[in-house]
Coordinates of C-alpha atoms in Angstrom, one line a residue:
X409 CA 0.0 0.0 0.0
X410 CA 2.9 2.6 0.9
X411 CA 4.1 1.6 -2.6
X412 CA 1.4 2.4 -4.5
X413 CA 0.6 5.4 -2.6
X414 CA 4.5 6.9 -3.3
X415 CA 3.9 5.2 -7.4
X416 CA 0.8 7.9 -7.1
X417 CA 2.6 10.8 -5.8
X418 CA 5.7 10.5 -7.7
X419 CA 2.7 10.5 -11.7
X420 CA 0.6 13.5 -9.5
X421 CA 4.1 15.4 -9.5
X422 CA 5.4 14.6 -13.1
X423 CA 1.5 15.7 -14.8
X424 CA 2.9 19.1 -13.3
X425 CA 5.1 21.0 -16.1
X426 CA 8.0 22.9 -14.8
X427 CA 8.2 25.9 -14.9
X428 CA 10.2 27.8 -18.2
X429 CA 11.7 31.1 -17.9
X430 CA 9.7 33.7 -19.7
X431 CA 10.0 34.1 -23.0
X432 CA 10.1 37.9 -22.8
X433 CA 13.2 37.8 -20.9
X434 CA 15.3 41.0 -20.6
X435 CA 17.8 40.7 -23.8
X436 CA 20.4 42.5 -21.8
X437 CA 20.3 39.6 -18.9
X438 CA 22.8 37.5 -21.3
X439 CA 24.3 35.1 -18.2
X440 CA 20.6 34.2 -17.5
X441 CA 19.8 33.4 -20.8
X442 CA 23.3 31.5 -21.0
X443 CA 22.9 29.3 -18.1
X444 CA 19.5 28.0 -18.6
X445 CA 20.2 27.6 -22.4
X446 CA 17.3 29.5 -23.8
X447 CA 18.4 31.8 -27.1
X448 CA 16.2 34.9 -26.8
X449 CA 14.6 36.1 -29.9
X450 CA 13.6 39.8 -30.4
X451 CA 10.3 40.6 -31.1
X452 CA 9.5 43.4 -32.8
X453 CA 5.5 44.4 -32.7
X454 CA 4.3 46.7 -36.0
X455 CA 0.4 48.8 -35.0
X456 CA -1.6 48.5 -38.1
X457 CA -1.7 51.4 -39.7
X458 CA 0.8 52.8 -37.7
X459 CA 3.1 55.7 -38.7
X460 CA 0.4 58.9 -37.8
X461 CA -1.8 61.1 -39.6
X462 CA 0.7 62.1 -42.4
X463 CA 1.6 58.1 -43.1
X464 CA -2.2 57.4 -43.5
X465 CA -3.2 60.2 -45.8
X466 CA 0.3 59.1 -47.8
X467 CA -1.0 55.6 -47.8
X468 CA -4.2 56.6 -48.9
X469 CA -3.2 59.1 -51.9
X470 CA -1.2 56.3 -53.1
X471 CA -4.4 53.3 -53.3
X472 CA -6.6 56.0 -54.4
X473 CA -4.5 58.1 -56.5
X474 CA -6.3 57.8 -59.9
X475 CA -9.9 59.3 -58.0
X476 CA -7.9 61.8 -56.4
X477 CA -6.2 62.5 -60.2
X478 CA -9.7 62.5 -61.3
X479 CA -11.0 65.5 -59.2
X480 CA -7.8 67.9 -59.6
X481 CA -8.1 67.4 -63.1
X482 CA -11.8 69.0 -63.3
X483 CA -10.6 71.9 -60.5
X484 CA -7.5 72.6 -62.9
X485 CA -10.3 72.9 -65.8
X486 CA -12.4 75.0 -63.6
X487 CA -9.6 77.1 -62.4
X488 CA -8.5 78.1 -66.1
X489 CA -10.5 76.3 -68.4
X490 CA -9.2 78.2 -71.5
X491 CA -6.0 76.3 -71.4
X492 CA -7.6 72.8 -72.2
X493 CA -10.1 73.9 -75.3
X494 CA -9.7 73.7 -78.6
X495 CA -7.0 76.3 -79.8
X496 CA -5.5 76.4 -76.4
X497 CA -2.8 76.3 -75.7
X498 CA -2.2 72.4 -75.1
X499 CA -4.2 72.0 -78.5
X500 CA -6.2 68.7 -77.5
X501 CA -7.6 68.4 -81.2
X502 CA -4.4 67.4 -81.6
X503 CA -2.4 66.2 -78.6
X504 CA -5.9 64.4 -77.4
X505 CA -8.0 63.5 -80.3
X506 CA -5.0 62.5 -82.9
X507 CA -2.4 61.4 -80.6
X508 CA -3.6 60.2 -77.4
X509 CA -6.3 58.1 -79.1
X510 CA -3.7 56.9 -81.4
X511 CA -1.3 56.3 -78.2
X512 CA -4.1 54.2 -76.6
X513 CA -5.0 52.0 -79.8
X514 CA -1.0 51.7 -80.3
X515 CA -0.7 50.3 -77.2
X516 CA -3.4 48.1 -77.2
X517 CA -1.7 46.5 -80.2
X518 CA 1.4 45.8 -78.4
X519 CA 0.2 44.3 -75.8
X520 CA -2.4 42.3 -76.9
X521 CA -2.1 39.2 -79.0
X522 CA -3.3 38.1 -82.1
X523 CA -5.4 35.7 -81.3
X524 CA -7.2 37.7 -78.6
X525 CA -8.0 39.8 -81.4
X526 CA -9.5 37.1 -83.6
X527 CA -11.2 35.1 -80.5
X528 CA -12.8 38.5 -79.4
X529 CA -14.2 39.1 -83.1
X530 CA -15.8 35.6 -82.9
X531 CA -17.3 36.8 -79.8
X532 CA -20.9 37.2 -81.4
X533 CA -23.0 37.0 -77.8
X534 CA -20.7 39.9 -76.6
X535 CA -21.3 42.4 -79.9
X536 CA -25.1 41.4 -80.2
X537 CA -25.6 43.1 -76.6
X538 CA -23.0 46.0 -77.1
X539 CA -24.5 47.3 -80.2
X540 CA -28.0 45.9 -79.9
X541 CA -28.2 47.9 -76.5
X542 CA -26.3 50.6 -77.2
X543 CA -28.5 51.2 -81.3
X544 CA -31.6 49.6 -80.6
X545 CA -32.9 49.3 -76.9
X546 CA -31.5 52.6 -75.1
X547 CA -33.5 54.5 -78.2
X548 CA -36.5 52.9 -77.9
X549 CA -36.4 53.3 -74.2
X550 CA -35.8 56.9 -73.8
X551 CA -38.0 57.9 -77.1
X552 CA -41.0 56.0 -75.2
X553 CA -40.3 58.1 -71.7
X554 CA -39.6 60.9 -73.8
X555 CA -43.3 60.7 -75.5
X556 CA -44.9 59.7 -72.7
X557 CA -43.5 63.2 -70.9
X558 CA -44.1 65.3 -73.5
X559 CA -47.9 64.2 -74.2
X560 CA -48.8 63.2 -70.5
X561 CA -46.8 65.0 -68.0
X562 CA -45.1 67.8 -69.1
X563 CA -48.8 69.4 -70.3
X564 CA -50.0 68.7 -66.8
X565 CA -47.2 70.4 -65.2
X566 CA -47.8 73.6 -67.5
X567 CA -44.9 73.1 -69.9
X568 CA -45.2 75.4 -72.7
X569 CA -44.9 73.8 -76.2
X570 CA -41.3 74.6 -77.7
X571 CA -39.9 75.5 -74.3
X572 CA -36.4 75.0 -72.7
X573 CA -37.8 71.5 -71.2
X574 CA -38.8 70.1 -74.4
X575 CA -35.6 71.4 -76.5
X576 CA -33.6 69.5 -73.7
X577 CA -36.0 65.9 -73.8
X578 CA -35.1 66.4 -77.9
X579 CA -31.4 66.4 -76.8
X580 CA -31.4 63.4 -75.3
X581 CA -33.2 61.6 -77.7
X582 CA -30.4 63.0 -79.7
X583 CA -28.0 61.4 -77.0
X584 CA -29.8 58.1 -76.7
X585 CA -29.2 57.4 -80.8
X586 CA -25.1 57.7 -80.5
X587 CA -22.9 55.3 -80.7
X588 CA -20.2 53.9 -77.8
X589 CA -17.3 56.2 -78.3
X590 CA -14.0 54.9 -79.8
X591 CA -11.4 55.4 -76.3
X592 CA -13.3 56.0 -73.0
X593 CA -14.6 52.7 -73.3
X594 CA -11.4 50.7 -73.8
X595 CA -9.6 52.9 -71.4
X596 CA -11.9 51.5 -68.4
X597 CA -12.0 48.4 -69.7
X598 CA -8.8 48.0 -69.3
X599 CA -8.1 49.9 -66.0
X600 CA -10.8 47.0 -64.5
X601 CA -8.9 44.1 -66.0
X602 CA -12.1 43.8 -68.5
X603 CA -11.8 42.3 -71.6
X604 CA -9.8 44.7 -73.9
X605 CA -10.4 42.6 -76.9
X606 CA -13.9 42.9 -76.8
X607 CA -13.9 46.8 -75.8
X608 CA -11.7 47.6 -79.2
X609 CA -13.8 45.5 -81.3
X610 CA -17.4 46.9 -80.3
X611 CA -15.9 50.7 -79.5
X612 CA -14.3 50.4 -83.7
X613 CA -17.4 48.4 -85.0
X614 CA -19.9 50.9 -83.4
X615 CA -18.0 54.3 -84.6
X616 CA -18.4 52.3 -88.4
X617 CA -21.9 51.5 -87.7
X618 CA -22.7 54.6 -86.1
X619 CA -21.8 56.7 -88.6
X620 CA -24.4 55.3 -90.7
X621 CA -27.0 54.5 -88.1
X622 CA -27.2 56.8 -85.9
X623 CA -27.8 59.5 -88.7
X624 CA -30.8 57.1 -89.4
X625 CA -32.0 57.1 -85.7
X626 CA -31.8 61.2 -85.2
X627 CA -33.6 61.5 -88.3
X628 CA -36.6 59.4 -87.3
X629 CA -36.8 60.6 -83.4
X630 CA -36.4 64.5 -84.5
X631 CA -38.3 64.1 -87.9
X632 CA -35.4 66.0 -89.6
X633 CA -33.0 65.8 -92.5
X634 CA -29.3 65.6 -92.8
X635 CA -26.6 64.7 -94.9
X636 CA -23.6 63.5 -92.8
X637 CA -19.8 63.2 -94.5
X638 CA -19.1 60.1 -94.2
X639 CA -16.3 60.1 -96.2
X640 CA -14.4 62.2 -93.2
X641 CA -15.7 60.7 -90.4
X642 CA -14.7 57.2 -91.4
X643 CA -10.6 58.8 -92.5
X644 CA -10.5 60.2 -89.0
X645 CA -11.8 56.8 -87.8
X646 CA -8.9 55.4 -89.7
X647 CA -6.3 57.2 -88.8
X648 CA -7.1 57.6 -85.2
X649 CA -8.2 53.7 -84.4
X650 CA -7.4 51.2 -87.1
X651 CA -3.9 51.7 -88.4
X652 CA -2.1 52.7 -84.6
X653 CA -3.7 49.1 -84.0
X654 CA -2.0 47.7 -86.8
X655 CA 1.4 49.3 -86.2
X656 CA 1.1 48.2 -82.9
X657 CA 0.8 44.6 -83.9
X658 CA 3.4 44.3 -86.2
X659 CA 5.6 46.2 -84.2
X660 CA 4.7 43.3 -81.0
X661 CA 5.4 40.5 -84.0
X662 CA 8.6 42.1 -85.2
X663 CA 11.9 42.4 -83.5
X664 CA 11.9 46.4 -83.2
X665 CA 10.7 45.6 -79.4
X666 CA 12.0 42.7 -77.4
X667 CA 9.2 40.9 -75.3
X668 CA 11.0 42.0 -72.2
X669 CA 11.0 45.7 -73.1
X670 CA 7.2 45.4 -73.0
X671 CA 7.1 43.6 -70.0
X672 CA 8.6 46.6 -68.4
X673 CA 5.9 49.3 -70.1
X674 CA 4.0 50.6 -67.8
X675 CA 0.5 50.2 -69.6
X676 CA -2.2 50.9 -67.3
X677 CA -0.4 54.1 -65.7
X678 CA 0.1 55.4 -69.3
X679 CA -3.9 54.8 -70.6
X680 CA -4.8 56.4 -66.9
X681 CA -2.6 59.5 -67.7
X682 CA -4.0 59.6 -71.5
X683 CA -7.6 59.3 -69.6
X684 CA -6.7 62.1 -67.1
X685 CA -5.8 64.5 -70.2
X686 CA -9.4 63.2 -71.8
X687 CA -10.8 64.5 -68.8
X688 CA -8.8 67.5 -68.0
X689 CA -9.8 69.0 -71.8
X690 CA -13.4 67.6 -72.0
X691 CA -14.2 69.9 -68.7
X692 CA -12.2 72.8 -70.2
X693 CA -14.8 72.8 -72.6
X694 CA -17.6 72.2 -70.6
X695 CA -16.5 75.2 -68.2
X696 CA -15.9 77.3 -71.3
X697 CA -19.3 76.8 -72.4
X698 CA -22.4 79.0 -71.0
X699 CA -25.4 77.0 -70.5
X700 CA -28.2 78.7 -71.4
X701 CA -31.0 77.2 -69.0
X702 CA -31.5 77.8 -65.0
X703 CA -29.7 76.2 -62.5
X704 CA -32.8 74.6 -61.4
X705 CA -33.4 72.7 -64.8
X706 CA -29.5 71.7 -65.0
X707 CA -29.6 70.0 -61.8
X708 CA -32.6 68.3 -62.7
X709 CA -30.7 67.3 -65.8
X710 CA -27.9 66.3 -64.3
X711 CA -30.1 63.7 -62.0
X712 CA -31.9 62.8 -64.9
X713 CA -28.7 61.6 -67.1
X714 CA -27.0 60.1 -63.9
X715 CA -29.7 58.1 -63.4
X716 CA -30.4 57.0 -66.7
X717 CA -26.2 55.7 -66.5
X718 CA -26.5 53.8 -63.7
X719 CA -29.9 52.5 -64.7
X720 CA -28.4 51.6 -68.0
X721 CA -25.3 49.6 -66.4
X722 CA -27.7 47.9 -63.8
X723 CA -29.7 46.5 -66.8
X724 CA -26.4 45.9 -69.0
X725 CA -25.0 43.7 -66.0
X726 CA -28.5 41.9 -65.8
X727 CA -28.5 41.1 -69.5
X728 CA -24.5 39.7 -69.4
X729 CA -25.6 37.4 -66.2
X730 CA -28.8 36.0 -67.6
X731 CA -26.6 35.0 -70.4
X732 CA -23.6 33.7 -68.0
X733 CA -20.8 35.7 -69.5
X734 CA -17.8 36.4 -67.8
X735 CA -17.1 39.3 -65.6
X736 CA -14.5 41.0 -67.8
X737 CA -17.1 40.7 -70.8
X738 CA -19.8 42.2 -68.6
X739 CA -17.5 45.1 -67.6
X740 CA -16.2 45.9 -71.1
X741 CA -20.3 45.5 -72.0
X742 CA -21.3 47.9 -69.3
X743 CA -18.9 50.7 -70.2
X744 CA -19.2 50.1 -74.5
X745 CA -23.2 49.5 -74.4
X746 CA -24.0 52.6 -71.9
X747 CA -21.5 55.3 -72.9
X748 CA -22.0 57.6 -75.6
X749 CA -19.6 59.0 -78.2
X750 CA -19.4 63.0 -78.5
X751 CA -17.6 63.1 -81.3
X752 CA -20.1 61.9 -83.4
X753 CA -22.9 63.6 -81.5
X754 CA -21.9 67.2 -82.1
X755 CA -21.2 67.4 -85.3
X756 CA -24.9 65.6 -86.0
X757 CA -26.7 67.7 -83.8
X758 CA -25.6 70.8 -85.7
X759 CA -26.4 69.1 -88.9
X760 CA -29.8 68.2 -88.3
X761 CA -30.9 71.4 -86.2
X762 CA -28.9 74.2 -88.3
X763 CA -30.4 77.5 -88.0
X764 CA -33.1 76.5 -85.0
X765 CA -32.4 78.9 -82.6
X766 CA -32.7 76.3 -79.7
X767 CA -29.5 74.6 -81.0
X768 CA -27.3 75.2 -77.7
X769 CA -30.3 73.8 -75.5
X770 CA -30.2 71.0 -78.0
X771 CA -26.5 70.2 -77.3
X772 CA -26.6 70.7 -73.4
X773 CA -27.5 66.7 -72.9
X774 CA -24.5 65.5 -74.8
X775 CA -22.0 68.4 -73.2
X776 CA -23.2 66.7 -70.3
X777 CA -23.5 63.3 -70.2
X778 CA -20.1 62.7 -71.5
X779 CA -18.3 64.1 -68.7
X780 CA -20.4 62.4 -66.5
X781 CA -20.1 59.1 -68.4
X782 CA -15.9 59.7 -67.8
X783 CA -16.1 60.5 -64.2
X784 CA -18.8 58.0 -63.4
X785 CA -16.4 55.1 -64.4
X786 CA -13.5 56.4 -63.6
X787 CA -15.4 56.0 -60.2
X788 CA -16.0 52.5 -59.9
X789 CA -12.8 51.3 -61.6
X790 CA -11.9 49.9 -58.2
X791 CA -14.9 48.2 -57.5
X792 CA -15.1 46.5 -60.8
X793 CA -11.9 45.8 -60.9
X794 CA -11.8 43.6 -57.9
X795 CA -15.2 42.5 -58.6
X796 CA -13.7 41.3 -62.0
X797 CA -10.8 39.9 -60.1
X798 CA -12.9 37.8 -57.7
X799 CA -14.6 35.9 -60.8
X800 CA -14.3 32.2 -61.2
X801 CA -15.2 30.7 -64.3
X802 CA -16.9 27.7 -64.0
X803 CA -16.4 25.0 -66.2
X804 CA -19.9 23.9 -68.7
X805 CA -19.0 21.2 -70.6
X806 CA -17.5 17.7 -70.1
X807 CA -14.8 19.2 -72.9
X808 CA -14.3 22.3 -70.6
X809 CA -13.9 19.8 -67.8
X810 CA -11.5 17.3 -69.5
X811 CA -8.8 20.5 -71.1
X812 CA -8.9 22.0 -67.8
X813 CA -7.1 18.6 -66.1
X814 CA -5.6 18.3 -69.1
X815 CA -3.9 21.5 -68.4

């Protein structure tokens, strides 16, 4: 019995761990630290988000800097806007129009390859929405809110035939008939890792067809005439979009640049700069401009058109799911299908209303929106950027299934 009792109380007292010196020790008490043969470690503890006020706003220009880009460009407009317009002195229908654009498309040919190119054009589910959307249902939409406001509403509100409010609902029926513009649309593409293929098809397909259908589509919503010069819209359209493309490609298949030269061109922070000169000279000549309606009736413009984007991306996105395409062809859908070219919308407007005296009421929409349509994307580029990023393509087929293993 003592035996077992002294067998017990010798486990009870081994269960119990001795005790270790701390690990904290003091790193200047080196004979302690020597005789119990414990090697001290230094630990070094970093605060989150440490470094005070100045380290945080620093941190946070440097994330952000593109929004932050976005909004000194349009105060250096406002501050001199004369600078940025055309005859300035920066001269942006040349520097901007001729070769930035050309810049962008030159790029785009470099870095993309070939067969992006050729897979995008076979992309037929991806065109049919762009242009369908953009040349068909944002028309029909906005002509049938448009009637129903001048027949139903507007006359119970009081609205005056031929008034300001009806020259402005003609100018955006004016707006809704325009085709996706040629850069804007690629630039954000790309800045949101969208499918750039796919953004310079639709954005070149739609100038060509919008030069012959949107003429068409003013024509039947305004009940006017015009004869458009085709001739020098689709040289420009050349010059500007398909031969920097070309150059760009056979410069990426020659040996003029070495594939690790255009590893090292930073891209994306060149487009974004081309973007922020875009915007710096649109603004310019939107400041430049005086609007010739009340302030009450531009802010109620303003809401009207910002609505009518984010409406028209809400429904573009719903259209791309229902049909299960990717992410990055439902961003480059959203920006090609909703925004409108002003390039082409100018110089028809003045076409088809020559002489009417409400011509600068006319225009106001477009002046407007395409600004907007600029600063609203450049806006969510983070968010769809790491919405795009977060997409996992699933695969459909047992083919899809069996290359994917395969791989």
């Amino acid at each position: 019995a003592l035996r077992g009792s002294q067998t017990t109380k010798n486990l009870s007292m081994a269960s119990i761990p001795e005790p270790r010196p701390s690990i904290h020790a003091k790193i200047g008490d080196k004979s302690k630290s020597r005789a119990s043969g414990i090697k001290v470690r230094r630990y070094v503890r970093r605060t989150p988000g440490g470094g005070g006020l100045v380290a945080k706003i620093l941190r946070f220009a440097k994330s952000q800097w593109f929004i932050l880009a976005v909004f000194t460009s349009i105060f250096l407009a406002k501050m001199n806007p004369s600078f940025g317009i055309k005859g300035g002195p920066l001269k942006p229908e040349v520097t901007v129009k001729y070769i930035g654009v050309g810049l962008i498309f030159f790029m785009s040919g470099l870095s993309l390859k070939t067969e992006e190119l050729a897979a995008a054009a076979m992309n037929v589910k991806v065109h049919a929405t762009i242009q369908g959307f953009s040349l068909l249902v944002t028309p029909l939409m906005i002509c049938v809110l448009a009637g129903f406001l001048e027949t139903s509403f507007l006359p119970l509100m009081g609205v005056e035939a031929g008034g300001d409010v009806l020259s402005l609902l003609m100018g955006i029926k004016v707006l809704s008939c325009l085709p996706p513009p040629v850069s804007t649309g690629l630039i954000l593409t790309k800045a949101t890792e969208g499918n750039e293929a796919a953004a310079i098809f639709n954005g070149t397909i739609g100038a060509f067809l919008g030069v012959i259908m949107t003429p068409l589509l003013v024509m039947k919503v305004t009940g006017g005439s015009a004869d458009v010069p085709i001739a020098s819209i689709f040289s420009k359209l050349f010059v500007t979009v398909v031969l920097p493309l070309a150059v760009g490609q056979v410069t990426k298949h020659s040996s003029i640049i070495s594939s690790s030269t255009l590893t090292k061109i930073p891209f994306s922070t060149l487009r974004s700069v081309i973007l922020l000169m875009i915007i710096y000279t649109t603004f310019c000549s939107t400041f430049m401009k005086e609007l010739q309606i009340t302030g009450a009736f531009f802010l109620g413009l303003v809401a009207i058109l910002l609505m009518q984007q984010i409406c028209n991306m809400c429904l573009v996105r719903a259209i791309c799911q229902s049909q299960k395409m990717p992410r990055a062809d439902t961003v480059a859908a959203m920006f090609c299908a909703v925004h409108k070219s002003l390039t082409l919308g100018m110089p028809i407007a003045g076409i088809v209303f020559e002489g009417d005296p409400k011509l600068a009421i006319i225009t106001i929409p477009l002046l407007v929106y395409h600004p907007m349509q600029i600063l609203l994307g450049s806006l969510l580029v983070p968010t769809l950027r790491k919405w795009v990023a977060n997409d996992i393509v699933l695969p459909t087929t047992l083919k899809d299934v069996a290359d994917g293993h395969s791989k």
